Coordinates of C-alpha atoms in Angstrom, one line a residue:
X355 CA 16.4 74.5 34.2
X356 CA 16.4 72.5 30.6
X357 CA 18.8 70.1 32.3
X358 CA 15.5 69.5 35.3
X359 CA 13.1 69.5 32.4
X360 CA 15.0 66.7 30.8
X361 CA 15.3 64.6 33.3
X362 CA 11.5 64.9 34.4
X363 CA 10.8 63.9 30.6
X364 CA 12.4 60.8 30.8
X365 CA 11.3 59.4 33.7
X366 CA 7.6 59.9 32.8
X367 CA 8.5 57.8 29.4
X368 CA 10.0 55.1 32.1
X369 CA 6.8 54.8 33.9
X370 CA 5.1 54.7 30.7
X371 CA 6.8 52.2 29.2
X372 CA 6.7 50.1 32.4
X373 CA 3.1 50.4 32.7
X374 CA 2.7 49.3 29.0
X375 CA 4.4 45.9 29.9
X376 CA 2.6 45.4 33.5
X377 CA -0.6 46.1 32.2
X378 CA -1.0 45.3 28.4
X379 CA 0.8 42.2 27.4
X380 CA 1.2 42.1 23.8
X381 CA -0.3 39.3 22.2
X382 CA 0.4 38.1 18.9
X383 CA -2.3 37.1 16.2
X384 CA -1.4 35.5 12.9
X385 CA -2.9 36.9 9.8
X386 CA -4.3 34.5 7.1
X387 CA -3.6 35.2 3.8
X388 CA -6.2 37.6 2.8
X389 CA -6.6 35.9 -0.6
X390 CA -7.9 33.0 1.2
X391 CA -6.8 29.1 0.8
X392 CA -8.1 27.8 -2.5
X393 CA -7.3 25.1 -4.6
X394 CA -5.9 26.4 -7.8
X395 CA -5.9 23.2 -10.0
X396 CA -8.9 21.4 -11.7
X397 CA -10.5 18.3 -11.7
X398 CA -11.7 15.7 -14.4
X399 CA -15.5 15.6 -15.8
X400 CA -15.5 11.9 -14.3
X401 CA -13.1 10.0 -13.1
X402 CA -13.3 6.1 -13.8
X403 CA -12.1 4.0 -11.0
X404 CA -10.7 0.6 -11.4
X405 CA -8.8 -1.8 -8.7
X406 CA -6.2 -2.9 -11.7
X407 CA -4.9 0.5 -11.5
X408 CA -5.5 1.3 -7.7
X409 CA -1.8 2.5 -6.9
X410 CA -1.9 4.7 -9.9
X411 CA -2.3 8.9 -9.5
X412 CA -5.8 10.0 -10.0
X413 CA -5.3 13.4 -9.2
X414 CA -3.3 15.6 -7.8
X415 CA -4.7 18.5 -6.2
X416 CA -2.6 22.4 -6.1
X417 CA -3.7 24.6 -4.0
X418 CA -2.1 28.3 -3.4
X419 CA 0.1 28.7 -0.4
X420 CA -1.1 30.4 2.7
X421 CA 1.0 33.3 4.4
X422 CA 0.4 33.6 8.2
X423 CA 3.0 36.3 8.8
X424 CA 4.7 33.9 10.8
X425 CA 8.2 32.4 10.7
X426 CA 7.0 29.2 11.4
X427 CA 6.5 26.0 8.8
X428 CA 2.7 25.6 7.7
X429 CA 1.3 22.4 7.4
X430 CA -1.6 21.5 4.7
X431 CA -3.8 18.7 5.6
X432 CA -6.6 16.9 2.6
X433 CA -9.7 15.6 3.4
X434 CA -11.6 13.4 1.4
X435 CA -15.5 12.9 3.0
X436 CA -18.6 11.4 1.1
X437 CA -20.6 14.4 2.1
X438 CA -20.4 18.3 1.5
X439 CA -20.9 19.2 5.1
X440 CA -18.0 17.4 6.0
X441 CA -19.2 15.8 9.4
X442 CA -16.6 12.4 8.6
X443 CA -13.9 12.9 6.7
X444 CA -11.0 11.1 6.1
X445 CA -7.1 13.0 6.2
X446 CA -6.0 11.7 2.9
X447 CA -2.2 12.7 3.6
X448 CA -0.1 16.0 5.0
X449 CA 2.7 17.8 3.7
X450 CA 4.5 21.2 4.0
X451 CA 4.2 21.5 -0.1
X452 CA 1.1 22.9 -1.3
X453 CA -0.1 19.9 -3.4
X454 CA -0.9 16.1 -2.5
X455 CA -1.2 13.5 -5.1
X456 CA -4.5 10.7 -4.4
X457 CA -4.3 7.7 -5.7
X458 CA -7.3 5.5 -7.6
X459 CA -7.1 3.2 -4.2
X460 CA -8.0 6.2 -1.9
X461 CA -10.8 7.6 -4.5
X462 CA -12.6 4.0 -4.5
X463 CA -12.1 3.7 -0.4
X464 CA -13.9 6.6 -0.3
X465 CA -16.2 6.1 -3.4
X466 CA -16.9 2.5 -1.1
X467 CA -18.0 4.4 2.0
X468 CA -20.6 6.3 -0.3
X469 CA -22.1 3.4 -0.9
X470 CA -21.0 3.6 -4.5
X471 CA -20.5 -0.3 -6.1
X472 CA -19.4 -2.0 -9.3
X473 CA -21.5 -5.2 -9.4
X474 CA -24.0 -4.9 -11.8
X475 CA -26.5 -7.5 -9.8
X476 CA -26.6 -5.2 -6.7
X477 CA -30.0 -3.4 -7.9
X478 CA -29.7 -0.9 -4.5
X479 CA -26.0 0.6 -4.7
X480 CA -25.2 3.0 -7.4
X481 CA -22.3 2.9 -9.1
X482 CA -21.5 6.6 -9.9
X483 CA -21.6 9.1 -7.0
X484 CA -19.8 12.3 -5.7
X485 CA -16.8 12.8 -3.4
X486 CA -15.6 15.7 -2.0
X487 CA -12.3 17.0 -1.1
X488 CA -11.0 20.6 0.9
X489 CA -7.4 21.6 1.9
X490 CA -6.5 22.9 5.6
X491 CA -3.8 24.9 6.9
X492 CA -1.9 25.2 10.1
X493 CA 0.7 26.8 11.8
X494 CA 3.2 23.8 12.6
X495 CA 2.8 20.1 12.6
X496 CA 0.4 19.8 15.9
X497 CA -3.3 19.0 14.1
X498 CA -5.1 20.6 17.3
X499 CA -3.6 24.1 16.2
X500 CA -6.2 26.6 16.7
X501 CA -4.2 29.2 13.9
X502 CA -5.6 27.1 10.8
X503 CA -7.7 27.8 7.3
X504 CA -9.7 25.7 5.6
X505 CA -10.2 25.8 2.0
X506 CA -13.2 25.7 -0.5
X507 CA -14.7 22.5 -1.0
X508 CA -14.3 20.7 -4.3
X509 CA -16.2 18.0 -5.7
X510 CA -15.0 15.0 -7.9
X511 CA -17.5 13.0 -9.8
X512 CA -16.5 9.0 -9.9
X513 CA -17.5 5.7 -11.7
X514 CA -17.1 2.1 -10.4
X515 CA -17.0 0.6 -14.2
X516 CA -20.1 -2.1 -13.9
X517 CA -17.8 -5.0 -14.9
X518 CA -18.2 -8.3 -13.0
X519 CA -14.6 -9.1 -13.1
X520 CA -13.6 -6.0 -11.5
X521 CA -14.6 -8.0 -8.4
X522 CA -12.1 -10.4 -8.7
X523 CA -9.1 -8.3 -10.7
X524 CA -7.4 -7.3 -7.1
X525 CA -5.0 -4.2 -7.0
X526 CA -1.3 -5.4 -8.0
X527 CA 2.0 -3.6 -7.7
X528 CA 5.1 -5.6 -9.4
X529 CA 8.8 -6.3 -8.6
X530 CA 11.4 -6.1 -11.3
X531 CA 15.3 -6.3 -10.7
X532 CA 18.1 -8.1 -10.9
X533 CA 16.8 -11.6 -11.0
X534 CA 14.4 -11.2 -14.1
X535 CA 16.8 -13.3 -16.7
X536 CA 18.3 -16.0 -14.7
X537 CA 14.6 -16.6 -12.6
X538 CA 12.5 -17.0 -16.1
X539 CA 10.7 -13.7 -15.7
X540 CA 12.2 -12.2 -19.0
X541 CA 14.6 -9.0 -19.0
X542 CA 16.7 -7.3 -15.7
X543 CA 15.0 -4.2 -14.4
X544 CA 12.2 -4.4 -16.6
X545 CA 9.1 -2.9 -15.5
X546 CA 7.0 -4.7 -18.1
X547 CA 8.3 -8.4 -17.0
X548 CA 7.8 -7.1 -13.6
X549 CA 6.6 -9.9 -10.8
X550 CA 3.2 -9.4 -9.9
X551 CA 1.7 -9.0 -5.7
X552 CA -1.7 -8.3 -5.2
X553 CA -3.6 -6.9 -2.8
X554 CA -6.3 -8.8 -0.2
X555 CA -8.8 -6.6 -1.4
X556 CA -9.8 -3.6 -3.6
X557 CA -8.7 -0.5 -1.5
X558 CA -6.3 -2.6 0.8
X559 CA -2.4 -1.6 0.5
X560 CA -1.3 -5.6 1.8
X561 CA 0.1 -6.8 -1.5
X562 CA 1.7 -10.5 -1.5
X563 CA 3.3 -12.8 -3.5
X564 CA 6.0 -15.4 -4.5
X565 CA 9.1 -14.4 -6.5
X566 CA 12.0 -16.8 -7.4
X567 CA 15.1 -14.7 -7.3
X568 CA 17.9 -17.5 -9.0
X569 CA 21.2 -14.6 -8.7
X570 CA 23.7 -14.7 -5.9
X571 CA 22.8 -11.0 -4.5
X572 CA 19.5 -10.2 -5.9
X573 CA 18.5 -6.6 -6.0
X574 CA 15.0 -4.7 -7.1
X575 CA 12.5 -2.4 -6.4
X576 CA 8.6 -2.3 -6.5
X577 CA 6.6 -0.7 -9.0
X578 CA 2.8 0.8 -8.6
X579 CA 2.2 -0.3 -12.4
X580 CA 4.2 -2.1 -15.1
X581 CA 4.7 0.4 -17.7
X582 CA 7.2 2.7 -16.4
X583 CA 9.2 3.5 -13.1
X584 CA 6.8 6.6 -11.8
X585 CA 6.3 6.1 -8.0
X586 CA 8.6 3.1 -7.8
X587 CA 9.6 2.1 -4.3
X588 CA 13.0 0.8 -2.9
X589 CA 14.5 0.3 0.5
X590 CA 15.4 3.2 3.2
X591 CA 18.9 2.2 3.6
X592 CA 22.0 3.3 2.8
X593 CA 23.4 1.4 -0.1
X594 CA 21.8 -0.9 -3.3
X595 CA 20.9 -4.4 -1.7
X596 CA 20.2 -3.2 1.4
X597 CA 17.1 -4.7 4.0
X598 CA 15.8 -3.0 6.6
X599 CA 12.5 -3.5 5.8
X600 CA 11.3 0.0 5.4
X601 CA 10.2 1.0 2.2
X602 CA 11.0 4.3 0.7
X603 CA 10.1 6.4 -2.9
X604 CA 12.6 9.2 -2.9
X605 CA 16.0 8.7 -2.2
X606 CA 15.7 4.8 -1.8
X607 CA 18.1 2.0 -2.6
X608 CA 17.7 -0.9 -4.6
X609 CA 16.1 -3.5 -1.9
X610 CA 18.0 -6.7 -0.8
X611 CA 17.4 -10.2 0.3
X612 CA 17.7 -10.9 4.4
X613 CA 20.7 -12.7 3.9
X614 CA 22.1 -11.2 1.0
X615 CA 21.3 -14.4 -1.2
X616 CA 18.5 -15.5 -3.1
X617 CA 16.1 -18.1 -3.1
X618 CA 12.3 -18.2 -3.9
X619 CA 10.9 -15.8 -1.3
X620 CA 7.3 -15.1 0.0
X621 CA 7.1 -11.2 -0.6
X622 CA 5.1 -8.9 0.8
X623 CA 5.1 -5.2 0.4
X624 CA 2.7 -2.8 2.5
X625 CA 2.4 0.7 0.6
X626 CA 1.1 2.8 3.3
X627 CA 2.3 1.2 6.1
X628 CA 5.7 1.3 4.1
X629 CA 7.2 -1.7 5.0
X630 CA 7.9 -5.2 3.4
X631 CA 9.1 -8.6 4.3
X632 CA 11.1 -11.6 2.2
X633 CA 10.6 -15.2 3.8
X634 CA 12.7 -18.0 2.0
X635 CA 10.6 -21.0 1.4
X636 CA 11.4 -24.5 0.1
X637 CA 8.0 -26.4 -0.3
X638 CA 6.9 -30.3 0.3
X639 CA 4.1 -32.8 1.3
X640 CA 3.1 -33.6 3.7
X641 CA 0.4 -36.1 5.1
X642 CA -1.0 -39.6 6.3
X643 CA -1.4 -39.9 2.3
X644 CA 2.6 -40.3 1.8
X645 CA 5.0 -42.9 2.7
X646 CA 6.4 -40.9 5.7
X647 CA 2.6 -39.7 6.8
X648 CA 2.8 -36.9 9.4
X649 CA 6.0 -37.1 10.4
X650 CA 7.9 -35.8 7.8
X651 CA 7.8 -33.6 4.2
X652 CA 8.4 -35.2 1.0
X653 CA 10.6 -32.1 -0.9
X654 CA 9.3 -30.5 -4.0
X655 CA 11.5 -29.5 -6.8
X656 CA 10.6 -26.0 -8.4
X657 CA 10.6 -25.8 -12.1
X658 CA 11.9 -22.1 -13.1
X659 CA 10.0 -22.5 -16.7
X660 CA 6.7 -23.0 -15.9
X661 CA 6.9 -21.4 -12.4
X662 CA 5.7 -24.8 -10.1
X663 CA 6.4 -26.6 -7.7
X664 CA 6.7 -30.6 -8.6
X665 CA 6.8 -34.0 -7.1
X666 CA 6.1 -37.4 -8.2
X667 CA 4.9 -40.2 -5.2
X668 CA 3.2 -42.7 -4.4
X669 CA 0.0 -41.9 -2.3
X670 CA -2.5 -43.9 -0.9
X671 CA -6.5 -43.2 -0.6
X672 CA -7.6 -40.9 2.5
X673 CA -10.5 -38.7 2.3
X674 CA -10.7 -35.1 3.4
X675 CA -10.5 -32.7 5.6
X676 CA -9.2 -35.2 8.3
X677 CA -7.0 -37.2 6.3
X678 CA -4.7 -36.5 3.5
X679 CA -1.8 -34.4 2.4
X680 CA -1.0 -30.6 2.9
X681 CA 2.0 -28.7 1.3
X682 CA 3.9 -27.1 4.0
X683 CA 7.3 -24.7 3.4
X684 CA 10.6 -25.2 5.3
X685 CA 9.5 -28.3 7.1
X686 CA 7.6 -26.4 9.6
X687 CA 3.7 -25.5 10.3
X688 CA 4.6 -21.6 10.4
X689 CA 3.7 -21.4 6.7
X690 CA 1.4 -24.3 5.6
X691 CA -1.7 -24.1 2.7
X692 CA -4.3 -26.7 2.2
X693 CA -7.7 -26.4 0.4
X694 CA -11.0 -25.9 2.1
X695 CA -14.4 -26.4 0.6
X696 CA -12.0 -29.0 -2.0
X697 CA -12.2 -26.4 -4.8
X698 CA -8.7 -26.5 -6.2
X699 CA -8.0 -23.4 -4.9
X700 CA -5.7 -22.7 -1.9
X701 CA -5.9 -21.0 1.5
X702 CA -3.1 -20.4 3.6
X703 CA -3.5 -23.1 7.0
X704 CA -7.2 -24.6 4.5
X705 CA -8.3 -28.3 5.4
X706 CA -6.2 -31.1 4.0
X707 CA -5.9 -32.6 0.4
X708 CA -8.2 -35.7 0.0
X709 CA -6.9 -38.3 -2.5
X710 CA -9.3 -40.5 -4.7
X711 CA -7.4 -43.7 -4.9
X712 CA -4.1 -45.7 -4.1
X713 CA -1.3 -44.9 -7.1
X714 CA 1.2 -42.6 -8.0
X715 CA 1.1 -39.5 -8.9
X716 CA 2.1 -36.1 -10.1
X717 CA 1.8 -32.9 -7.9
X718 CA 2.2 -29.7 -8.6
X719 CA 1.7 -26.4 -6.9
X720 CA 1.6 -23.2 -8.9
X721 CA 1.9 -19.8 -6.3
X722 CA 2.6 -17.6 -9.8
X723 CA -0.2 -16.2 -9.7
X724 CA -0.8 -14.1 -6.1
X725 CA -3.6 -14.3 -4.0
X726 CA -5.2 -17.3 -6.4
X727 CA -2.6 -20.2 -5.6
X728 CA -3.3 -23.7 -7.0
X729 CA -2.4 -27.0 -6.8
X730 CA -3.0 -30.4 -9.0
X731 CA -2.6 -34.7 -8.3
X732 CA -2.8 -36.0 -11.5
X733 CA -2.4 -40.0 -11.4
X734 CA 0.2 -41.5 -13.8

């Protein structure tokens, strides 16, 4: 009789259990941490924003970690938006940390979609306002994830300095290696006799310039500022001198030249995009102006001292934009500057060079300084 009842016990626990699975499926909720997300660092009274410092840290916001009781990674995603209810935003980055560092560059881009502004003649625009950034977690890396908390909202007060030259002072980031000594830039690895590339704009990450690396295997790395080695990019390879083109900030090599040699080189470095580019270049006229007209370049010589390009020739009178003389690089068209609207500044493909009278002169052409390249004919 116990052996009967036994067995007429288990099989009613059977059917029980086998009701339990055909009839209420489990499902699994995650639990957010019941602390809630908050940030857990503070901000600045003010924070004064200027493009000569754009790739610099202007904050770097902590916040505590989330715990959905699950096993998988959590993703934090910050958001920047010009208004409290949050209605536009932009994702100013991702990581699985629970901090994100923003620099001056993203604070003005979004201080400039307030409508905040640092000319002083533009009666309309202020130029101190309020931005506002939150924190949001999800379970994953998939951004549609329905399992997610967002934080508290925290708001950052910010000044466009009213200085007229901030207008014109674009964002820089600087190049230091190898090269420094034997190019004319000063010391090796130097961050203070770093190269200088600029930006197109305030806010943009599209920095350019011209470097003149004068060493057999030239190596280096690019620096947000010129006063230390925080942040400092290099390339994504896997050895010093390598070029892939990809930049990188932690575990990066010393970059390389394309062909391993060096030369004078149109840089440009893209730090959100992280890439960058070297293009050799070897400069001359060209133009119905010289002896050889269209047809061909006269070469310029580069002096390393005072950083120009140089040429003495004999050029007759033409008159722009039709006639003339441009500078071109490498003997080609791909990379060619002139200057439009004839105000001795330079655009990349600008209208040709008028010149006043018949005689021979002195050329130069000065790319030192990026983004604001110049030229001069000075008669002899």
């Amino acid at each position: 009789m116990k052996k009967l009842s036994f067995l007429l016990f288990a099989l009613i626990g059977l059917i029980s259990l086998n009701s339990c699975t055909e009839d209420d499926p489990f499902t699994f909720e995650a639990k957010p941490d019941p602390e809630g997300l908050a940030f857990t660092s503070t901000v600045a009274d003010n924070y004064n924003l200027t493009a000569s410092n754009a790739e610099n840290l202007a904050e770097r916001f902590v916040w505590n970690p989330v715990d959905f009781d699950v096993q998988t990674p959590i993703t934090y995603e910050l958001q920047g938006s010009t208004t409290q209810d949050f209605m536009n935003f932009d994702v100013i980055g991702t990581s699985s940390e629970s901090n994100i560092g923003v620099t001056i560059a993203q604070m003005m881009s979004l201080a400039s979609d307030a409508g905040l502004d640092n000319d002083p003649t533009t009666e309309d625009m202020p130029n101190t306002g309020t931005i506002y950034f939150r924190v949001r977690a999800y379970i994953g890396t998939d951004g549609g994830n329905a399992v997610q908390e967002v934080s508290d909202i925290i708001s950052v007060n910010v000044t466009l300095p009213e200085e007229e030259e901030e207008n014109t002072d674009l964002p820089k980031i600087y190049v230091t290696g190898s090269f420094g000594a034997a190019s004319g830039y000063g010391a090796d690895w130097n961050p203070e006799a770093g190269v200088p590339l600029a930006a197109s704009a305030v806010g943009e990450t599209d920095y350019e310039g011209f470097i003149y690396m004068n060493v057999d295997a030239p190596e280096y790395k690019f620096l947000p500022q010129n006063d230390g080695w925080d942040g400092d990019y290099g390339d994504a390879g896997e050895e010093n001198g390598a070029y892939t083109g990809v930049l990188l900030q932690d575990g990066e090599v010393n970059a390389g030249t394309p062909d391993g040699t060096g030369g004078y080189f149109w840089v440009k470095a893209d730090t959100e995009a992280l890439t960058y580019s070297l293009t050799e270049t070897n400069w001359g006229v060209i133009g119905n102006a010289t002896p050889t007209g269209w047809d061909s370049d006269t070469d310029m010589t580069y002096d390393a001292e005072n950083k120009i390009w140089t040429l003495t020739l004999d050029l007759t009178a033409q008159e722009a934009p039709d006639n003339g003389i441009k500078f071109r690089a490498n003997d080609g068209w791909d990379i060619n500057i002139g200057d439009s609207g004839a105000d001795g500044t330079m655009e990349f493909g600008g209208d040709n060079i008028g010149v006043p009278e018949d005689g021979n002169y002195t050329i130069t052409l000065d790319l030192s300084n990026p983004r604001m390249y110049t030229y001069t004919l000075t008669k002899n």
